[in-house]
Coordinates of C-alpha atoms and ligand atoms in Angstrom, one line a residue:
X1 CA 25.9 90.5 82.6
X2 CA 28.3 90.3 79.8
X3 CA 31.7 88.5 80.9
X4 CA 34.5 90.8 81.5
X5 CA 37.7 90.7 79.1
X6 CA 40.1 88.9 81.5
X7 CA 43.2 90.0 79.0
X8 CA 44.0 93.7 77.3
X9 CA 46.6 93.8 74.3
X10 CA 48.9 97.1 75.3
X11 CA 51.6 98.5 73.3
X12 CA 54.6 98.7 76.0
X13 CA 58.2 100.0 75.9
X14 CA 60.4 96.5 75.8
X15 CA 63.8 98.3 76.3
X16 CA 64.7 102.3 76.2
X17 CA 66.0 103.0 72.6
X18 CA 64.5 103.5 69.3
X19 CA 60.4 103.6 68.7
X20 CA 61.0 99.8 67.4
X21 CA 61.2 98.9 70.7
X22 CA 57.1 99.8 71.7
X23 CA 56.0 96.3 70.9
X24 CA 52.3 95.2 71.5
X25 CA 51.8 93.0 74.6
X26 CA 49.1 90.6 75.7
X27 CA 48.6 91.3 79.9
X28 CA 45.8 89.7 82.4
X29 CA 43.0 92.2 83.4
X30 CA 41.6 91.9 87.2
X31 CA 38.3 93.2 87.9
X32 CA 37.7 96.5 88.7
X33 CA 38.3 97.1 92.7
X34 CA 36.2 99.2 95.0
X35 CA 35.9 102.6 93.7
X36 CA 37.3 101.5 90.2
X37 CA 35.8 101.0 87.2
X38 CA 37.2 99.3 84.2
X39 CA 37.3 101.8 80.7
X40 CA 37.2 100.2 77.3
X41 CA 39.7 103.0 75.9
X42 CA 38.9 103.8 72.5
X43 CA 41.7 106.6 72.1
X44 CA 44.7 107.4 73.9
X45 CA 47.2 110.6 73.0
X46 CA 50.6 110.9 72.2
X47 CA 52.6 113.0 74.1
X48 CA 56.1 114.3 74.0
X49 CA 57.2 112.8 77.5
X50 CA 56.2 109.1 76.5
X51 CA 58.7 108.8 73.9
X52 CA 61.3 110.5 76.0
X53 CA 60.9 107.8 78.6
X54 CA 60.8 105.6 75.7
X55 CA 64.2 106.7 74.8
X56 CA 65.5 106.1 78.6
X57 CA 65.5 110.1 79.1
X58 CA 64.0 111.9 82.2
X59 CA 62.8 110.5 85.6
X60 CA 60.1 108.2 84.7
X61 CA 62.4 106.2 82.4
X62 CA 64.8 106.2 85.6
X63 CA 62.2 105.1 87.8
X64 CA 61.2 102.6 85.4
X65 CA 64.4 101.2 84.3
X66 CA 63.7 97.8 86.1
X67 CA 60.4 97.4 85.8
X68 CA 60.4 97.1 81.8
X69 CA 58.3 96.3 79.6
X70 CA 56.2 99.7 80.8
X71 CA 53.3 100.8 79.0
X72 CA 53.2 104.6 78.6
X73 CA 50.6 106.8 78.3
X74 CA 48.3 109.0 80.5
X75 CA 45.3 110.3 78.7
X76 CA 42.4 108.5 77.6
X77 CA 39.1 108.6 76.2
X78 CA 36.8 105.2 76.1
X79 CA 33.5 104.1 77.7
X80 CA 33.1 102.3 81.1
X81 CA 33.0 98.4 80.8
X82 CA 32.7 97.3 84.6
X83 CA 32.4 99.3 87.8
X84 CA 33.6 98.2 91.5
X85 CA 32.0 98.6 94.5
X86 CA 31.3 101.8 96.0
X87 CA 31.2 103.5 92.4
X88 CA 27.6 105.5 92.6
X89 CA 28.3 108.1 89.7
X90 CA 29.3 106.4 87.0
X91 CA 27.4 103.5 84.5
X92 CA 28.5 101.2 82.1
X93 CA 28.4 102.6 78.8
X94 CA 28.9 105.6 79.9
X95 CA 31.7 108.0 77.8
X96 CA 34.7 109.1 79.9
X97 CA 37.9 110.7 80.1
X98 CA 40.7 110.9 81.9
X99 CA 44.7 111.7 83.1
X100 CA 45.9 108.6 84.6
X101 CA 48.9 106.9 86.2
X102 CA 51.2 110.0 86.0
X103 CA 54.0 110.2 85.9
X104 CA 55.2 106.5 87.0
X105 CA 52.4 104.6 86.5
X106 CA 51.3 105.3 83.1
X107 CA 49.3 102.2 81.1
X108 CA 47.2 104.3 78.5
X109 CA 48.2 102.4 75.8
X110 CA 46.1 99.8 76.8
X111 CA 42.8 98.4 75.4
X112 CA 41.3 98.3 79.1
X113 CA 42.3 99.9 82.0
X114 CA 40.8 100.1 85.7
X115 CA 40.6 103.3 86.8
X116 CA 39.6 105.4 89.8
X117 CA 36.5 106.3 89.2
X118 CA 36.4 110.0 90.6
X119 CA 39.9 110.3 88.2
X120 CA 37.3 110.0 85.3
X121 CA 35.4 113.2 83.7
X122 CA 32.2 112.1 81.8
X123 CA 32.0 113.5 78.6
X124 CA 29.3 115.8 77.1
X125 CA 27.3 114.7 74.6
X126 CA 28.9 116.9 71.9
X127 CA 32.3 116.0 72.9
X128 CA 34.1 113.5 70.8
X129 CA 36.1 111.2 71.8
X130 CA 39.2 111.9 70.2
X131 CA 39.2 115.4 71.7
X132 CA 38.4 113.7 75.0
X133 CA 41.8 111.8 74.9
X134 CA 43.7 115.0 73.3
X135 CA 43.0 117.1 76.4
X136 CA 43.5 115.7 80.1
X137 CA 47.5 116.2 80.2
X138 CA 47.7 118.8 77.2
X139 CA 45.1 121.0 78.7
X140 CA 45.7 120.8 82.4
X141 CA 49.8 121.9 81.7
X142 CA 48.4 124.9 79.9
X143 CA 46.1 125.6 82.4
X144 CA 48.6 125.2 85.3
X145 CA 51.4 126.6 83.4
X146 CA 48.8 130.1 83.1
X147 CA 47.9 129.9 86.6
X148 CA 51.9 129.7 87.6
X149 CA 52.3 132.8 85.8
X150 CA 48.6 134.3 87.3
X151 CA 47.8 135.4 83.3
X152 CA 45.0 138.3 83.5
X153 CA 43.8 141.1 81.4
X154 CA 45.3 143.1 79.8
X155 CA 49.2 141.1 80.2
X156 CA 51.0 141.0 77.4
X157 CA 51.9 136.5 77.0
X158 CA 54.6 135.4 74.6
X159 CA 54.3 131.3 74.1
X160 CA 56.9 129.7 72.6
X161 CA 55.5 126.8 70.3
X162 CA 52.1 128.0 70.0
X163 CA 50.7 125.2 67.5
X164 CA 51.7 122.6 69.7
X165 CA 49.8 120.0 72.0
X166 CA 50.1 122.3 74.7
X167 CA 50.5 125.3 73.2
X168 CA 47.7 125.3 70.4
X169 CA 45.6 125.6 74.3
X170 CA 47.5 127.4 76.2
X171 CA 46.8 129.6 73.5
X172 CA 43.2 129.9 73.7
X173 CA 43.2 129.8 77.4
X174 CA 45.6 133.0 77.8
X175 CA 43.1 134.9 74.9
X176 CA 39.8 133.7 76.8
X177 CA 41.4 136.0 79.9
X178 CA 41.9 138.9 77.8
X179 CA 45.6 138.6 77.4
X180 CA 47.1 140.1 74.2
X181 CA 48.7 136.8 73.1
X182 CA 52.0 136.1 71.2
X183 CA 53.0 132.9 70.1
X184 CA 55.9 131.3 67.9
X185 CA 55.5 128.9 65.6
X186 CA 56.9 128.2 61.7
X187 CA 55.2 130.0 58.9
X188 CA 53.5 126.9 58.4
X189 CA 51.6 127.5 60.9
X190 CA 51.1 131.6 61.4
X191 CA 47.5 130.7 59.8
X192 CA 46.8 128.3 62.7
X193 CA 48.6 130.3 65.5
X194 CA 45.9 133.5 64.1
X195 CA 42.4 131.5 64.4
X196 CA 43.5 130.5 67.9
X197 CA 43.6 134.4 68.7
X198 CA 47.0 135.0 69.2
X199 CA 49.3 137.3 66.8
X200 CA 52.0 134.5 65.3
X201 CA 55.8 135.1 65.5
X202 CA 57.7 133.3 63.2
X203 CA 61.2 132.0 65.2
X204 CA 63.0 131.3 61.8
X205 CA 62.4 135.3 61.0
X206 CA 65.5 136.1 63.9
X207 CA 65.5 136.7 67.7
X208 CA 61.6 137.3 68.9
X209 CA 62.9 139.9 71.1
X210 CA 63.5 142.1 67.6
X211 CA 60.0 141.0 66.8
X212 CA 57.8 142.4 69.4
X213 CA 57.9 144.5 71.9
X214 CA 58.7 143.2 75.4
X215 CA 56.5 141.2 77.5
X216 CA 54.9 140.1 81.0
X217 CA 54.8 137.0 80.5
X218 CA 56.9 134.0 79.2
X219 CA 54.9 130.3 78.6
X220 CA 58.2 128.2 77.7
X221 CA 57.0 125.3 75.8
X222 CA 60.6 124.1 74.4
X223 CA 62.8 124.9 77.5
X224 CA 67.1 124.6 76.8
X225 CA 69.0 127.7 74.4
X226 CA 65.3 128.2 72.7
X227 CA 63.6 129.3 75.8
X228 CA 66.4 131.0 76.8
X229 CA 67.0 133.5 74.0
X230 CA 63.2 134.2 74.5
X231 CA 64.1 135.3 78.1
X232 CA 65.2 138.8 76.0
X233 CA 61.7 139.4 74.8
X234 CA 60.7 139.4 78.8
X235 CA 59.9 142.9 80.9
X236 CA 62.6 143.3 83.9
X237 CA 60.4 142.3 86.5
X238 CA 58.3 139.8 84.2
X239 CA 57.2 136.5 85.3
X240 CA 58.4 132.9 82.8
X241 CA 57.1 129.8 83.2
X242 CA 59.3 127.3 81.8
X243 CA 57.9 123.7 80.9
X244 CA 60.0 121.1 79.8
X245 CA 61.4 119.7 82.5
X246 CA 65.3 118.5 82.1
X247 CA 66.1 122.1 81.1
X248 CA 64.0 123.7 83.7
X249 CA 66.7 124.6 85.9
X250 CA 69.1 126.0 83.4
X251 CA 66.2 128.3 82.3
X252 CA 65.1 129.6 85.8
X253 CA 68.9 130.2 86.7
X254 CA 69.3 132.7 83.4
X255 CA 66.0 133.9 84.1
X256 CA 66.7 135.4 87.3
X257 CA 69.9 136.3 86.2
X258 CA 68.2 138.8 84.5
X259 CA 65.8 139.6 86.8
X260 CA 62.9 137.7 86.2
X261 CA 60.6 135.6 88.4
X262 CA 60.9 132.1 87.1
X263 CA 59.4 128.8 87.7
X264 CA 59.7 125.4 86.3
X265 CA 56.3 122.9 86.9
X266 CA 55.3 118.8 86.3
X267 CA 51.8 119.1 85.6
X268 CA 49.2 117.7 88.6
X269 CA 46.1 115.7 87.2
X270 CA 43.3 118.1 88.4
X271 CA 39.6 116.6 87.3
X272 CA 38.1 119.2 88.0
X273 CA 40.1 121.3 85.5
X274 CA 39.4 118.6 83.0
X275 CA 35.4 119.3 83.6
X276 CA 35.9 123.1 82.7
X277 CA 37.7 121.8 80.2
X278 CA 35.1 119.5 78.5
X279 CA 32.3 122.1 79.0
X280 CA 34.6 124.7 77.3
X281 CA 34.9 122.6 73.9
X282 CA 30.7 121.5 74.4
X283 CA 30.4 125.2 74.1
X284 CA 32.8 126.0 71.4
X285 CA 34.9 127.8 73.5
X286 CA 37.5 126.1 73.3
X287 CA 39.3 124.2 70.0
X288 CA 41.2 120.7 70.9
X289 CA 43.6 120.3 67.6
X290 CA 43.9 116.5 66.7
X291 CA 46.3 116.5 63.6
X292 CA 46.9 112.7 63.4
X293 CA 45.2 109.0 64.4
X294 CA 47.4 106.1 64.5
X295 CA 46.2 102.1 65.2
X296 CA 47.8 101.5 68.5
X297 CA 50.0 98.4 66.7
X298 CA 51.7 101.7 64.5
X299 CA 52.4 103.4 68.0
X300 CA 55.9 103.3 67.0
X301 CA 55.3 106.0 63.8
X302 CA 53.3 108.5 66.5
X303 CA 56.3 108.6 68.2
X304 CA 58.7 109.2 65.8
X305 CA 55.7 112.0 64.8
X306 CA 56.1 113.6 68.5
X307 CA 59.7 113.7 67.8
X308 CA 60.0 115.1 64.8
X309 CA 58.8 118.5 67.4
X310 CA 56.8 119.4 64.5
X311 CA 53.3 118.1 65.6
X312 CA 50.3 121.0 65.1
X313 CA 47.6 120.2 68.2
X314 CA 47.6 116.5 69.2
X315 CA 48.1 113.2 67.8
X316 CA 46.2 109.9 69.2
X317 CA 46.4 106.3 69.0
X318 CA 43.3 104.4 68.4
X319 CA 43.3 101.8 70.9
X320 CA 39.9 99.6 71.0
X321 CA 39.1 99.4 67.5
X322 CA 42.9 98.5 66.4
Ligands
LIG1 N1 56.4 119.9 83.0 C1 55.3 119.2 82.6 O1 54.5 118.8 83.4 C2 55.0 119.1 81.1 C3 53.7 118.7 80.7 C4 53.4 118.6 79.3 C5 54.5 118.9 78.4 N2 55.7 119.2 78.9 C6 56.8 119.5 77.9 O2 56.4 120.7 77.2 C7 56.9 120.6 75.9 C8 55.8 120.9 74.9 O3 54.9 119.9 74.9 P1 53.9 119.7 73.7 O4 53.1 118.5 73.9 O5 53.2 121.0 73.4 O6 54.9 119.4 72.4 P2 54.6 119.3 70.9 O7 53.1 119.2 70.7 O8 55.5 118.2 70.4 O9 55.1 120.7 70.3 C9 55.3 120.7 68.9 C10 55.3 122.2 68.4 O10 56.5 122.8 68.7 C11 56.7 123.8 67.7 N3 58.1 124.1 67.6 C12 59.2 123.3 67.2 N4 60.3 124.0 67.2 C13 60.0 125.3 67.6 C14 60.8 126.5 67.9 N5 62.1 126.5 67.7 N6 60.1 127.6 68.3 C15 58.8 127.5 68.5 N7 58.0 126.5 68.3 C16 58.6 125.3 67.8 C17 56.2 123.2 66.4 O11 55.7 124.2 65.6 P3 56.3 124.3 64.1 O12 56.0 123.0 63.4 O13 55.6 125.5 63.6 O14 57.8 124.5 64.2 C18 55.1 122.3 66.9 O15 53.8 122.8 66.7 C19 57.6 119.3 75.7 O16 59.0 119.4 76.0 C20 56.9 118.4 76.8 O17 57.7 117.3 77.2 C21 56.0 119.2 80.2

């Protein structure tokens, strides 16, 4: 048998500030342990909560604050390398994804990784790798944040930022159960926001609630005054889900000041959901948006990227090959 990497180059977070601070980082790999296996991670995503933590904000960071360097990131896409004992399902070589280490664990950004092996989804032939590592954390909050709401037929949705990582899915998830989707974006982006099946609302054209007429359902992707202005374009009695997390309570309390039934969520790695997931994209029903690639040593532009707020679908770093 080949010999393991005993060392993985990671890009870590050396001190909370500025995206100057991600600096790549040499580390010693173990062997997989029993019911591990170790993934050669070709690509991992980008997403809006790593450079928040990067920036010191939110409870990872503050669970993290002594325990710096950290290496963020939670989705990947790679092929297995090594497998520990008691691992019957999976072989080397084999194509995998995955939602790992979250929240306080992270380590995506990381050449190799060992892994639980029944945290791993293997990927369908069809399936590429970069949408493999777009999904796990994207898709699974769209997919809880619908199930929070209980989304069926015939509900009239409203998503705020529906071009997003999350939303761009969330999108497509709420249309495949019959919803009538809404979903604001820029005009930039009304084109996108259409294909996905939804009928675009541009939030620069005034307040959404003079837009459309009211709704079920509210998917809050961008939380604080934002999601709280779109509370208006909500039915008394509606149900909002409200995503980002440090303005989650502030959104809920207005929310039911108004009557609503509202709910904050952290998303919960779910394989299973994953699986679905996968199958849904090998069938085409289902579109995973990867706007942007980035060598893992140029993590620190993907960030400022995810911060701009202005990302359409996903952006990935490619880790392996960098
Ligand atoms: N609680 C959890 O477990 C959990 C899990 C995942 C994500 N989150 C949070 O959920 C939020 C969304 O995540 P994400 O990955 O989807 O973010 P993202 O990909 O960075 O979202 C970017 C999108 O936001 C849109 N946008 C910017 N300003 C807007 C506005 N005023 N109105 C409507 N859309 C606007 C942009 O569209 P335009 O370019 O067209 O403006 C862009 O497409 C983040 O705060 C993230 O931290 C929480």
């Amino acid at each position: 048998m080949a010999s393991l990497p005993a060392s993985t180059q990671q890009l870590a977070i050396t001190a909370f500030g500025e995206a100057n601070t991600l600096q790549i980082q040499t580390s010693a790999l173990s062997e997989p342990q029993d019911n591990q296996v170790m993934v050669a991670v070709d690509f991992s995503s980008v997403n809006p909560i790593d450079a928040k933590t990067r920036a010191g904000l939110g409870w990872a960071a503050a669970q993290n604050k002594e325990n710096l360097p950290w290496v963020p990131g939670y989705d990947i896409a790679g092929h297995v390398v090594a497998i520990g004992d008691n691992v019957t399902h999976l072989v080397v070589g084999e194509r995998v994804s995955g939602f790992i280490g979250f929240p306080l664990q992270a380590g995506a950004y990381s050449q190799y990784v060992n892994v639980e092996a029944a945290d791993l989804s293997i990927l369908p032939d069809n399936v590429s790798l970069q949408v493999a590592a777009s999904l796990p954390l994207a898709g699974q909050t769209a997919w809880q944040a619908l199930e929070k709401v209980k989304v069926k037929a015939s509900d009239r949705v409203l998503i705020l930022a529906g071009a997003g990582g999350v939303g761009h899915i969330a999108v497509q998830l709420a249309v495949a159960l019959q919803a009538t989707v809404f979903a604001t974006g820029s005009a930039d982006n009304k084109a996108f926001i259409e294909q996905l099946g939804a009928t675009a609302i541009d939030y620069r054209c005034g307040e959404i609630a003079n837009q459309i007429e009211p709704v079920d359902i509210l998917i809050d992707l961008m939380g604080g005054d934002v999601g709280m202005a779109a509370l208006m374009s909500v039915k008394s009695g509606g149900r909002v889900v409200t995503i980002p997390t440090m303005t989650a309570e502030q959104v809920c309390q207005q929310a039911q000041s108004l009557g609503l039934e509202a709910t904050g969520m952290l998303v919960s790695p779910t394989v299973e959901q994953n699986n679905t997931m996968l199958e849904m994209v090998a069938k085409g029903q289902l579109n995973v948006e990867v706007a942007a690639i980035y060598p893992l040593a140029d993590g620190d532009k993907a960030h400022q990227q995810i911060e701009s707020g202005r990302t359409r679908g996903k952006i990935l770093l490619a880790v392996n090959n960098a």
